Short mmCIF file of C-alpha atoms in Angstrom, two decimals:
data_model
loop_
_atom_site.label_atom_id
_atom_site.label_comp_id
_atom_site.label_asym_id
_atom_site.label_seq_id
_atom_site.Cartn_x
_atom_site.Cartn_y
_atom_site.Cartn_z
CA MET A 1 17.02 -22.67 68.46
CA LEU A 2 15.48 -20.35 66.02
CA ASP A 3 15.38 -21.60 62.51
CA ALA A 4 16.66 -20.10 59.59
CA GLN A 5 13.62 -18.74 58.50
CA ILE A 6 12.96 -17.03 62.00
CA GLN A 7 16.19 -15.75 62.33
CA ALA A 8 15.92 -13.91 59.28
CA GLN A 9 12.82 -12.51 59.99
CA LEU A 10 14.26 -11.37 63.25
CA ALA A 11 17.08 -9.75 61.97
CA GLY A 12 14.91 -7.34 59.90
CA TYR A 13 12.98 -6.44 62.72
CA LEU A 14 16.10 -5.65 64.80
CA GLU A 15 17.33 -3.16 62.27
CA ARG A 16 14.73 -0.87 63.24
CA ILE A 17 16.18 -0.68 66.48
CA THR A 18 17.78 2.84 66.85
CA GLN A 19 19.38 2.61 70.38
CA PRO A 20 21.53 0.03 71.96
CA VAL A 21 19.82 -2.73 73.90
CA GLU A 22 20.98 -4.62 76.55
CA LEU A 23 19.81 -8.39 77.48
CA VAL A 24 20.67 -8.99 81.37
CA ALA A 25 20.37 -12.68 82.08
CA SER A 26 20.12 -14.02 85.52
CA LEU A 27 20.83 -17.79 85.40
CA ASP A 28 21.02 -20.79 87.16
CA GLN A 29 22.09 -24.49 86.10
CA SER A 30 19.22 -25.65 84.81
CA GLU A 31 18.01 -26.65 81.36
CA ALA A 32 15.95 -23.70 81.04
CA ALA A 33 18.87 -21.80 81.96
CA ALA A 34 20.71 -22.97 79.27
CA ARG A 35 18.09 -22.90 76.79
CA MET A 36 17.49 -19.03 77.74
CA ARG A 37 21.37 -18.51 77.09
CA GLU A 38 21.30 -19.74 73.71
CA LEU A 39 18.43 -17.73 72.82
CA LEU A 40 19.72 -14.82 73.75
CA GLU A 41 22.94 -15.28 72.15
CA GLN A 42 21.20 -15.96 68.88
CA ILE A 43 19.47 -12.49 69.20
CA ALA A 44 22.60 -10.52 69.95
CA ALA A 45 24.20 -12.23 66.89
CA LEU A 46 21.26 -11.07 64.65
CA GLY A 47 21.22 -7.57 66.15
CA PRO A 48 24.36 -5.15 66.00
CA ARG A 49 22.54 -2.87 68.54
CA VAL A 50 21.75 -5.90 70.90
CA ARG A 51 23.99 -7.25 73.38
CA ALA A 52 23.42 -10.11 75.94
CA ARG A 53 24.89 -10.19 79.28
CA PHE A 54 24.73 -12.76 81.92
CA ASP A 55 25.58 -11.29 85.30
CA GLY A 56 22.47 -10.31 86.19
CA THR A 57 21.52 -10.40 90.04
CA ALA A 58 17.68 -11.49 89.90
CA ALA A 59 16.66 -13.48 92.44
CA ARG A 60 14.16 -15.56 90.22
CA ARG A 61 16.38 -17.54 88.07
CA PRO A 62 16.61 -18.17 85.20
CA SER A 63 15.29 -14.82 84.14
CA PHE A 64 16.54 -11.87 81.90
CA ARG A 65 15.76 -8.14 81.57
CA VAL A 66 15.39 -6.29 78.14
CA THR A 67 16.65 -2.66 78.77
CA ARG A 68 17.92 0.10 77.07
CA ALA A 69 21.73 0.75 77.37
CA GLY A 70 22.55 3.16 80.27
CA ALA A 71 18.99 2.89 81.62
CA ARG A 72 17.39 0.56 83.92
CA MET A 73 13.95 -0.14 82.13
CA GLY A 74 11.55 -2.37 83.94
CA VAL A 75 10.80 -5.16 81.60
CA GLU A 76 11.83 -8.82 82.44
CA PHE A 77 10.89 -12.71 81.58
CA ALA A 78 11.31 -15.47 84.00
CA ALA A 79 10.79 -17.36 80.87
CA VAL A 80 12.18 -18.54 77.64
CA PRO A 81 9.64 -16.55 75.57
CA LEU A 82 8.99 -18.78 72.53
CA GLY A 83 5.67 -20.06 71.04
CA HIS A 84 2.90 -17.30 71.96
CA GLU A 85 5.12 -15.20 73.68
CA PHE A 86 7.78 -14.83 71.02
CA SER A 87 6.04 -11.88 69.60
CA SER A 88 6.16 -10.64 73.16
CA LEU A 89 9.89 -10.50 73.23
CA VAL A 90 10.36 -9.07 69.72
CA LEU A 91 7.94 -5.93 70.72
CA ALA A 92 9.68 -5.46 74.04
CA LEU A 93 13.03 -5.36 71.86
CA LEU A 94 11.80 -2.97 69.64
CA GLN A 95 10.34 -0.66 72.02
CA ALA A 96 13.39 -0.67 74.20
CA GLY A 97 15.20 0.07 71.22
CA GLY A 98 13.40 3.23 70.55
CA HIS A 99 10.93 2.03 68.10
CA PRO A 100 7.75 3.68 68.30
CA PRO A 101 4.50 1.56 69.54
CA LYS A 102 1.53 1.35 67.35
CA VAL A 103 -0.98 2.72 70.28
CA GLU A 104 -2.96 5.76 70.39
CA PRO A 105 -1.36 8.84 71.49
CA GLY A 106 -3.90 9.08 74.39
CA LEU A 107 -3.03 5.79 75.75
CA ILE A 108 0.84 6.74 75.54
CA GLU A 109 0.14 10.01 77.55
CA GLN A 110 -2.12 8.01 80.25
CA ILE A 111 0.85 5.58 80.60
CA ARG A 112 3.72 8.18 80.96
CA ALA A 113 1.38 10.04 83.77
CA LEU A 114 1.03 7.11 85.73
CA GLU A 115 2.10 7.47 89.58
CA PRO A 116 2.34 4.77 92.27
CA ALA A 117 -0.03 4.98 95.35
CA GLU A 118 1.22 6.85 98.54
CA GLY A 119 3.93 4.95 100.09
CA GLN A 120 4.90 2.80 97.33
CA ASP A 121 8.32 3.08 95.33
CA GLY A 122 6.44 1.99 91.93
CA LEU A 123 4.03 -0.03 90.26
CA VAL A 124 5.55 -3.80 90.10
CA PHE A 125 3.40 -5.97 87.80
CA GLU A 126 3.83 -10.04 87.75
CA THR A 127 2.06 -11.80 85.13
CA TRP A 128 1.82 -15.51 85.32
CA MET A 129 1.53 -17.04 81.82
CA SER A 130 1.94 -20.05 79.81
CA LEU A 131 3.76 -20.21 76.41
CA ALA A 132 0.75 -22.36 75.11
CA CYS A 133 -1.99 -19.53 76.25
CA HIS A 134 -2.86 -17.26 73.40
CA ASN A 135 -4.83 -15.15 75.54
CA CYS A 136 -1.30 -14.02 77.43
CA PRO A 137 0.65 -12.32 74.99
CA ASP A 138 -1.80 -9.22 74.95
CA VAL A 139 -1.62 -8.70 78.66
CA VAL A 140 2.42 -9.20 78.62
CA GLN A 141 2.66 -6.82 75.84
CA ALA A 142 0.47 -4.11 77.35
CA LEU A 143 2.32 -4.06 80.66
CA ASN A 144 6.03 -4.43 78.79
CA LEU A 145 5.14 -1.32 77.21
CA MET A 146 4.05 0.49 80.16
CA ALA A 147 7.34 -0.76 82.05
CA VAL A 148 9.46 0.64 78.60
CA LEU A 149 7.52 4.03 78.56
CA ASN A 150 7.09 4.73 82.36
CA PRO A 151 10.40 4.46 84.74
CA ARG A 152 7.91 3.98 87.71
CA VAL A 153 6.48 0.72 86.24
CA ARG A 154 8.08 -2.67 86.29
CA HIS A 155 6.85 -5.99 84.71
CA VAL A 156 7.73 -9.73 84.95
CA ALA A 157 6.10 -12.01 82.90
CA ILE A 158 6.43 -15.62 84.37
CA ASP A 159 5.98 -18.96 82.80
CA GLY A 160 4.63 -20.88 85.34
CA ALA A 161 6.01 -24.41 84.08
CA LEU A 162 9.30 -23.02 85.07
CA PHE A 163 8.52 -21.93 88.76
CA GLN A 164 5.90 -24.58 89.75
CA ARG A 165 6.45 -24.17 93.59
CA GLU A 166 5.47 -20.35 93.36
CA VAL A 167 2.47 -21.37 91.19
CA GLU A 168 1.42 -23.82 94.12
CA ASP A 169 2.26 -21.40 96.92
CA ARG A 170 0.04 -18.83 95.02
CA GLN A 171 -2.62 -21.07 94.26
CA ILE A 172 -2.34 -19.55 90.34
CA MET A 173 -4.74 -22.06 88.35
CA ALA A 174 -5.54 -19.93 85.47
CA VAL A 175 -3.46 -17.50 83.15
CA PRO A 176 -3.31 -15.19 82.62
CA MET A 177 -3.13 -13.75 86.01
CA VAL A 178 -1.56 -10.42 87.15
CA PHE A 179 -0.47 -9.32 90.29
CA LEU A 180 0.20 -5.78 91.43
CA ASN A 181 2.91 -5.03 94.25
CA GLY A 182 2.02 -8.37 95.33
CA LYS A 183 -1.44 -8.63 95.51
CA PRO A 184 -4.07 -9.67 92.74
CA PHE A 185 -4.58 -7.04 90.01
CA GLY A 186 -6.63 -9.23 87.45
CA SER A 187 -7.20 -12.30 85.56
CA GLY A 188 -8.10 -13.44 81.62
CA ARG A 189 -7.25 -11.29 78.59
CA MET A 190 -7.02 -7.61 79.35
CA GLU A 191 -6.45 -4.92 76.87
CA LEU A 192 -3.94 -2.03 77.45
CA ALA A 193 -7.01 0.47 77.74
CA GLU A 194 -8.91 -1.75 80.36
CA ILE A 195 -5.55 -1.82 82.26
CA LEU A 196 -5.11 1.83 82.30
CA ALA A 197 -8.65 2.47 83.32
CA ARG A 198 -8.14 0.30 86.32
CA LEU A 199 -5.25 2.46 87.27
CA ASP A 200 -6.52 5.77 86.47
CA SER A 201 -9.85 6.16 87.94
CA SER A 202 -10.81 9.45 86.03
CA ALA A 203 -9.79 7.75 82.54
CA GLY A 204 -13.35 6.25 82.02
CA ALA A 205 -14.98 9.97 82.50
CA ARG A 206 -12.75 11.54 80.05
CA GLU A 207 -12.95 8.72 77.70
CA ALA A 208 -17.10 8.68 77.98
CA ALA A 209 -16.78 12.35 77.10
CA ARG A 210 -14.69 12.04 74.21
CA LEU A 211 -17.07 9.54 72.81
CA ALA A 212 -20.28 11.10 73.52
CA ALA A 213 -18.93 14.36 71.35
CA LYS A 214 -18.66 12.41 68.10
CA ASP A 215 -20.73 13.33 65.34
CA ALA A 216 -23.42 10.75 64.27
CA PHE A 217 -22.29 7.66 62.05
CA ASP A 218 -24.13 6.86 59.06
CA LEU A 219 -23.50 3.02 60.25
CA LEU A 220 -22.33 1.98 63.62
CA VAL A 221 -21.02 -1.79 64.16
CA VAL A 222 -21.35 -2.78 67.59
CA GLY A 223 -18.94 -6.12 67.70
CA GLY A 224 -15.54 -6.69 66.55
CA GLY A 225 -15.68 -10.11 65.74
CA PRO A 226 -15.70 -11.76 61.95
CA ALA A 227 -19.24 -10.61 61.39
CA GLY A 228 -18.63 -7.20 62.83
CA ALA A 229 -15.23 -6.42 61.07
CA ALA A 230 -16.68 -7.94 57.78
CA ALA A 231 -19.83 -5.20 58.36
CA ALA A 232 -17.44 -2.30 58.89
CA VAL A 233 -15.24 -3.13 55.89
CA TYR A 234 -18.41 -3.30 53.67
CA ALA A 235 -19.77 -0.23 54.51
CA ALA A 236 -16.26 1.72 54.74
CA ARG A 237 -16.29 0.76 51.04
CA LYS A 238 -19.45 2.48 50.23
CA GLY A 239 -17.76 5.49 51.25
CA ILE A 240 -20.48 6.16 54.19
CA ARG A 241 -19.24 7.51 57.69
CA THR A 242 -18.72 4.01 59.65
CA GLY A 243 -17.76 3.23 63.36
CA LEU A 244 -17.34 0.08 65.31
CA VAL A 245 -17.69 0.00 68.70
CA ALA A 246 -16.35 -3.50 70.46
CA GLU A 247 -14.94 -4.87 73.80
CA ARG A 248 -12.12 -6.26 71.67
CA ILE A 249 -11.63 -6.79 68.10
CA GLY A 250 -11.34 -10.19 66.92
CA GLY A 251 -14.46 -11.73 69.19
CA GLN A 252 -14.02 -15.57 69.98
CA THR A 253 -11.17 -15.89 67.43
CA LEU A 254 -9.11 -14.51 70.17
CA ASP A 255 -9.91 -17.41 72.12
CA THR A 256 -9.46 -20.01 69.40
CA LEU A 257 -6.13 -21.72 69.02
CA THR A 258 -6.28 -23.24 65.25
CA ILE A 259 -8.40 -22.19 62.43
CA GLU A 260 -8.34 -24.87 59.91
CA ASN A 261 -11.71 -24.15 58.12
CA TYR A 262 -11.79 -20.77 56.99
CA ILE A 263 -11.74 -21.04 52.85
CA SER A 264 -8.84 -19.86 51.31
CA VAL A 265 -6.87 -19.92 54.61
CA LEU A 266 -5.32 -23.53 55.00
CA GLU A 267 -4.33 -23.02 58.70
CA THR A 268 -3.92 -19.93 60.87
CA GLN A 269 -4.20 -19.38 64.88
CA GLY A 270 -7.12 -17.13 66.25
CA PRO A 271 -5.08 -14.32 67.60
CA LYS A 272 -3.16 -13.91 64.37
CA PHE A 273 -6.70 -13.96 62.61
CA ALA A 274 -8.01 -11.55 64.68
CA ALA A 275 -4.97 -9.28 64.27
CA ALA A 276 -5.90 -9.62 60.54
CA LEU A 277 -9.20 -8.63 61.15
CA GLU A 278 -8.54 -5.36 62.76
CA ALA A 279 -5.76 -4.50 60.08
CA HIS A 280 -8.30 -4.98 57.38
CA VAL A 281 -10.84 -2.87 59.50
CA ARG A 282 -8.29 -0.16 60.14
CA ALA A 283 -7.29 -0.02 56.56
CA TYR A 284 -10.50 1.83 55.92
CA GLU A 285 -11.79 5.02 56.95
CA VAL A 286 -13.42 3.35 60.24
CA ASP A 287 -13.70 4.93 63.49
CA VAL A 288 -12.75 1.61 65.94
CA MET A 289 -13.81 2.55 69.59
CA ALA A 290 -12.12 -0.67 70.94
CA GLY A 291 -12.57 -1.58 74.68
CA GLN A 292 -16.12 -0.45 75.16
CA ARG A 293 -18.99 -2.67 75.88
CA ALA A 294 -22.79 -1.69 75.05
CA ALA A 295 -25.28 -1.42 77.69
CA ALA A 296 -28.41 -0.56 75.95
CA LEU A 297 -29.96 0.35 72.35
CA VAL A 298 -32.35 3.34 71.84
CA PRO A 299 -34.73 3.05 68.70
CA ALA A 300 -35.00 6.13 66.39
CA ALA A 301 -37.75 8.29 66.87
CA GLU A 302 -38.95 8.28 63.16
CA PRO A 303 -37.51 6.13 60.31
CA GLY A 304 -34.36 7.61 59.10
CA GLY A 305 -33.64 8.89 62.48
CA GLU A 306 -30.70 8.41 64.84
CA ILE A 307 -30.36 5.24 66.48
CA GLY A 308 -28.62 5.59 70.02
CA VAL A 309 -26.20 3.14 71.46
CA THR A 310 -25.16 3.80 74.74
CA LEU A 311 -22.26 2.21 76.38
CA GLU A 312 -21.71 0.91 79.83
CA ASN A 313 -19.28 4.08 80.46
CA GLY A 314 -22.57 6.29 80.14
CA ALA A 315 -21.69 7.53 76.65
CA THR A 316 -24.52 7.47 73.77
CA LEU A 317 -22.74 6.61 70.32
CA ARG A 318 -25.51 8.07 67.35
CA ALA A 319 -26.02 6.47 64.03
CA ARG A 320 -28.79 6.29 61.22
CA SER A 321 -28.29 2.68 60.88
CA VAL A 322 -26.59 0.14 63.35
CA VAL A 323 -25.35 -3.67 62.53
CA LEU A 324 -25.36 -5.50 65.84
CA ALA A 325 -22.87 -8.28 65.93
CA PRO A 326 -22.17 -8.66 69.83
CA GLY A 327 -21.07 -12.30 69.55
CA ALA A 328 -21.37 -14.79 72.40
CA ARG A 329 -19.74 -16.01 75.56
CA TRP A 330 -19.06 -19.49 76.95
CA ARG A 331 -21.77 -21.17 78.70
CA LYS A 332 -21.69 -21.94 82.31
CA VAL A 333 -22.65 -25.28 83.92
CA GLY A 334 -24.36 -23.40 86.63
CA VAL A 335 -23.90 -25.88 89.54
CA PRO A 336 -22.55 -25.42 93.08
CA GLY A 337 -18.80 -24.74 92.95
CA GLU A 338 -18.37 -23.15 89.74
CA ALA A 339 -18.90 -19.73 90.59
CA GLU A 340 -16.70 -20.20 93.91
CA TYR A 341 -13.64 -22.15 91.99
CA ALA A 342 -13.48 -19.94 88.89
CA ASN A 343 -9.75 -19.37 88.27
CA LYS A 344 -9.11 -21.73 90.93
CA GLY A 345 -9.46 -24.84 89.07
CA VAL A 346 -12.64 -24.05 86.71
CA ALA A 347 -11.54 -22.99 83.64
CA TYR A 348 -12.74 -22.31 80.18
CA CYS A 349 -9.80 -22.20 78.12
CA PRO A 350 -7.92 -25.62 77.79
CA HIS A 351 -5.20 -23.94 75.58
CA CYS A 352 -4.51 -21.48 78.11
CA ASP A 353 -4.76 -23.06 81.46
CA GLY A 354 -4.06 -26.59 80.50
CA PRO A 355 -0.11 -26.49 80.99
CA LEU A 356 -0.90 -25.68 84.84
CA PHE A 357 -2.85 -29.19 85.46
CA LYS A 358 0.45 -31.07 84.13
CA GLY A 359 0.45 -34.50 85.23
CA LYS A 360 -2.71 -33.97 87.32
CA PRO A 361 -6.27 -35.47 86.40
CA VAL A 362 -8.78 -33.21 85.17
CA ALA A 363 -12.06 -33.50 83.58
CA VAL A 364 -13.77 -31.81 80.54
CA ILE A 365 -17.74 -31.05 80.82
CA GLY A 366 -18.88 -31.39 76.99
CA GLY A 367 -19.12 -33.74 74.67
CA GLY A 368 -19.36 -31.76 71.42
CA ASN A 369 -16.51 -30.63 69.10
CA SER A 370 -15.07 -28.24 71.66
CA GLY A 371 -15.04 -30.44 74.49
CA VAL A 372 -13.78 -33.50 72.89
CA GLU A 373 -10.96 -31.49 71.28
CA ALA A 374 -10.11 -30.02 74.84
CA ALA A 375 -9.78 -33.55 75.91
CA ILE A 376 -7.64 -34.60 73.31
CA ASP A 377 -5.21 -31.64 73.82
CA LEU A 378 -5.46 -32.20 77.64
CA ALA A 379 -4.74 -36.02 77.30
CA GLY A 380 -0.98 -34.78 76.23
CA ILE A 381 -0.69 -32.67 79.38
CA ALA A 382 -2.70 -34.04 82.28
CA SER A 383 -2.23 -37.45 84.07
CA HIS A 384 -6.07 -38.61 83.41
CA VAL A 385 -8.86 -37.05 81.44
CA ARG A 386 -12.47 -37.29 82.12
CA VAL A 387 -15.37 -36.62 79.51
CA ILE A 388 -18.52 -35.43 81.25
CA GLU A 389 -21.71 -35.47 78.66
CA PHE A 390 -25.29 -35.00 79.40
CA LEU A 391 -26.38 -36.74 76.37
CA PRO A 392 -26.42 -40.89 75.77
CA GLU A 393 -23.30 -40.43 72.95
CA LEU A 394 -20.83 -37.66 72.45
CA LYS A 395 -22.02 -35.02 69.68
CA ALA A 396 -18.38 -34.36 68.40
CA ASP A 397 -17.58 -35.13 64.75
CA ALA A 398 -16.67 -38.89 64.05
CA VAL A 399 -12.79 -38.20 63.40
CA LEU A 400 -12.64 -36.17 66.82
CA VAL A 401 -14.62 -39.32 68.54
CA SER A 402 -12.31 -42.03 66.83
CA LYS A 403 -9.05 -39.76 68.00
CA LEU A 404 -10.62 -39.65 71.63
CA GLY A 405 -11.15 -43.23 71.81
CA SER A 406 -7.50 -44.06 70.97
CA LEU A 407 -6.00 -42.27 74.17
CA ARG A 408 -5.51 -44.61 76.76
CA ASN A 409 -5.53 -41.93 79.76
CA VAL A 410 -8.99 -40.79 78.84
CA THR A 411 -12.52 -41.66 80.29
CA VAL A 412 -15.83 -40.70 78.89
CA HIS A 413 -19.01 -40.58 80.84
CA VAL A 414 -22.08 -40.21 78.69
CA ASN A 415 -25.47 -39.68 80.03
CA ALA A 416 -24.01 -37.95 82.92
CA GLN A 417 -25.36 -34.97 84.59
CA THR A 418 -22.93 -32.65 86.61
CA THR A 419 -24.25 -31.47 90.20
CA GLU A 420 -21.36 -29.89 92.05
CA ILE A 421 -17.70 -28.82 91.35
CA LEU A 422 -15.94 -29.81 94.65
CA GLY A 423 -13.11 -28.19 96.43
CA GLU A 424 -11.19 -27.56 99.46
CA GLY A 425 -8.66 -24.55 100.65
CA GLY A 426 -9.48 -22.43 97.79
CA LYS A 427 -9.05 -24.73 95.01
CA VAL A 428 -11.05 -27.67 93.08
CA THR A 429 -10.48 -31.37 94.46
CA GLY A 430 -13.32 -32.99 92.57
CA LEU A 431 -16.42 -33.44 90.71
CA ALA A 432 -19.81 -34.64 91.54
CA PHE A 433 -22.29 -36.16 88.81
CA THR A 434 -25.24 -38.11 88.45
CA ASP A 435 -25.75 -41.19 85.99
CA ARG A 436 -28.88 -40.40 84.09
CA ALA A 437 -29.87 -44.10 83.44
CA SER A 438 -29.28 -45.53 86.73
CA GLY A 439 -29.75 -42.52 88.88
CA ALA A 440 -26.42 -43.63 90.94
CA PRO A 441 -24.10 -40.60 92.15
CA GLN A 442 -20.36 -40.71 91.25
CA ARG A 443 -17.95 -38.50 92.53
CA VAL A 444 -14.21 -38.33 90.86
CA GLU A 445 -11.34 -36.92 92.54
CA LEU A 446 -9.93 -33.95 90.29
CA ALA A 447 -7.57 -31.06 90.03
CA GLY A 448 -9.17 -29.15 87.42
CA VAL A 449 -12.47 -28.92 85.57
CA PHE A 450 -12.69 -27.40 81.99
CA VAL A 451 -16.29 -26.28 80.71
CA GLN A 452 -16.74 -26.69 77.13
CA ILE A 453 -20.90 -26.77 76.67
CA GLY A 454 -21.59 -24.37 74.03
CA LEU A 455 -22.33 -20.58 73.89
CA VAL A 456 -24.54 -17.96 75.06
CA PRO A 457 -25.17 -14.73 73.22
CA HIS A 458 -24.22 -11.41 74.09
CA THR A 459 -27.70 -10.00 73.81
CA ALA A 460 -28.79 -9.29 77.38
CA PHE A 461 -28.50 -5.27 76.46
CA LEU A 462 -31.45 -5.68 73.78
CA GLU A 463 -34.12 -6.83 76.25
CA GLY A 464 -37.14 -5.52 75.42
CA VAL A 465 -35.94 -3.68 72.46
CA VAL A 466 -35.09 -6.06 69.88
CA GLU A 467 -36.96 -9.28 69.25
CA ARG A 468 -34.99 -12.63 70.49
CA ASN A 469 -35.66 -16.03 70.51
CA ARG A 470 -35.90 -18.23 73.53
CA TYR A 471 -32.15 -18.70 73.63
CA GLY A 472 -31.37 -14.64 73.34
CA GLU A 473 -30.63 -14.88 70.06
CA ILE A 474 -31.41 -11.85 67.72
CA ILE A 475 -34.57 -12.79 65.49
CA VAL A 476 -33.40 -12.03 61.71
CA ASP A 477 -34.63 -12.12 58.32
CA GLU A 478 -32.94 -13.05 55.17
CA ARG A 479 -31.49 -9.67 54.94
CA GLY A 480 -30.15 -9.62 58.35
CA ALA A 481 -32.93 -7.13 59.53
CA THR A 482 -34.29 -7.06 62.82
CA ASN A 483 -37.82 -5.82 64.19
CA LEU A 484 -36.42 -2.23 64.20
CA PRO A 485 -35.91 -0.15 61.23
CA GLY A 486 -32.35 0.38 60.53
CA VAL A 487 -31.16 -2.03 62.88
CA TYR A 488 -29.77 -5.51 61.46
CA ALA A 489 -27.67 -8.04 63.07
CA ALA A 490 -25.01 -10.82 62.08
CA GLY A 491 -22.86 -13.67 63.26
CA ASP A 492 -23.32 -15.88 66.57
CA ALA A 493 -25.81 -13.38 68.40
CA THR A 494 -28.48 -14.09 65.74
CA THR A 495 -30.58 -17.12 64.75
CA VAL A 496 -28.95 -17.99 61.70
CA PRO A 497 -27.78 -21.75 62.03
CA PHE A 498 -24.09 -22.75 62.22
CA LYS A 499 -21.93 -20.59 64.26
CA GLN A 500 -18.82 -20.55 62.13
CA ILE A 501 -16.35 -17.95 61.25
CA VAL A 502 -17.21 -17.99 57.44
CA ILE A 503 -20.90 -17.76 58.18
CA ALA A 504 -20.38 -14.91 60.22
CA ALA A 505 -18.39 -12.97 58.03
CA GLY A 506 -20.47 -13.36 55.18
CA GLU A 507 -23.81 -12.45 57.43
CA GLY A 508 -21.59 -9.36 58.54
CA ALA A 509 -21.09 -8.28 54.85
CA LYS A 510 -24.73 -9.06 54.15
CA ALA A 511 -26.15 -6.96 56.90
CA ALA A 512 -23.79 -4.09 56.16
CA LEU A 513 -25.09 -4.14 52.34
CA ALA A 514 -28.64 -4.32 53.53
CA ALA A 515 -27.95 -1.51 55.90
CA PHE A 516 -26.64 0.84 53.26
CA GLU A 517 -29.70 0.31 50.96
CA TYR A 518 -31.97 1.27 53.86
CA LEU A 519 -29.87 4.70 53.98
CA MET A 520 -30.36 5.13 50.46
CA ARG A 521 -34.08 4.44 50.49
CA THR A 522 -34.59 6.41 53.80
CA PRO A 523 -34.22 10.07 54.09
CA ALA A 524 -32.97 11.77 56.87
CA PRO A 525 -35.80 13.66 59.30
CA MET A 526 -35.73 17.29 58.61
CA PRO A 527 -33.45 19.24 61.00
CA GLY A 528 -34.38 20.31 64.39
CA ARG A 529 -36.47 17.48 65.12
CA GLN A 530 -35.98 14.72 68.12
CA ALA A 531 -33.10 12.47 66.79
CA VAL A 532 -33.33 9.69 69.33
CA ALA A 533 -36.45 8.16 71.39
CA ALA A 534 -36.57 8.93 74.82
#
């Protein structure tokens, strides 16, 4: 099951285990159970401190627990965790075996202090995921760590493809989907800090106070994608006090399955690329503040003065220069039914949620590169795929259009305007669109709709402060400068054409260098003056 190279790497990781680990499986007669047994036996053979048992009594089968010998640790996989979840299994083994997690001490303290609500025996999490989902591992790994560190927390990661009846009963149509004590807790990508903030109501106030107390930065980067990471690295290399605040490190690359056009990197996966970005930033003396979203920008009272970046938690960070790299999000169609059936058949990540629609008809709205790539991927899973494109022809690259045309279970509708996403019983049942040439209305029966129609920049928090164009993009000059002294911008949120990773990284580096030059040429105001404009 595991090839020789992976076995050698895994054996190296298992040498870091200091305490005995047990893998306790509850199996049935299914093919998945046979594969699970084979995987666990291979792992046990590689690690001298790892033992596999097959006498588990769990009701959901096949499944297995990862526990420290003599303890009842609440980490469970109702899955054969290969693909994107293999790293989740490796981390669970290491952490159960006593290897310290790479997590801030404050977060570890929060985990250990968690208590169930009155009347509850514990905090029991269930994460529904798919092995093809690149957003799921962050959630699985965060909840696994909580179950390792706190005996009052249990977590099971469930592969929806193995438990289709439960998927149907719970109407799970998007992953990751998390339940807490049987009730919906959250969906989509969640970082550890975000999960803890939902469980600990006082955590946000404590974090806001901690951030507000920080000294002013020479340069503060807002955004953690390729542009933001490059800006932070280039600024830190200049020896100036640099901070980076972002909702998530990696930006859109976290939602990208495969990257094949970043020069010198022949092929990689988005989450792996995002992890490399974060590692590069943290290799320098950059103050990384993840899990935070900017809410406002306060200009400096005078040239060289402090600029304020207010966060949604109320804290205001201060800096003499700022690089804005807030990135973008998926654009929504804006038709009836889209919001109502979000995560109930309306999805924005075909790689994550596609496996939930195996053998079912789906549609992709959008005929650009993202839409056509999504349709090609979904054609291997769904019974039929319809591509709905507003313009008279597909906008994707010719090689993708040619590949799409070779697939027998794909129908392309051009000159088609989506008018409504239809549903019944809490889930999507169809799609309505109009033929723009004839005006004729059309309706098709579907189980899922994947929206792939471009991006919207995350710039609403700059309204009335930084100049933007009619698309919401930050207007910048050839040096990345905005209309505000000391404020620069880079990446997909700017007017720079061609939204590509390599371009965003280059623009981030340029903006940081321009900001550094600004700092060198602009003296700070005399002490005692107002630092940030009211």
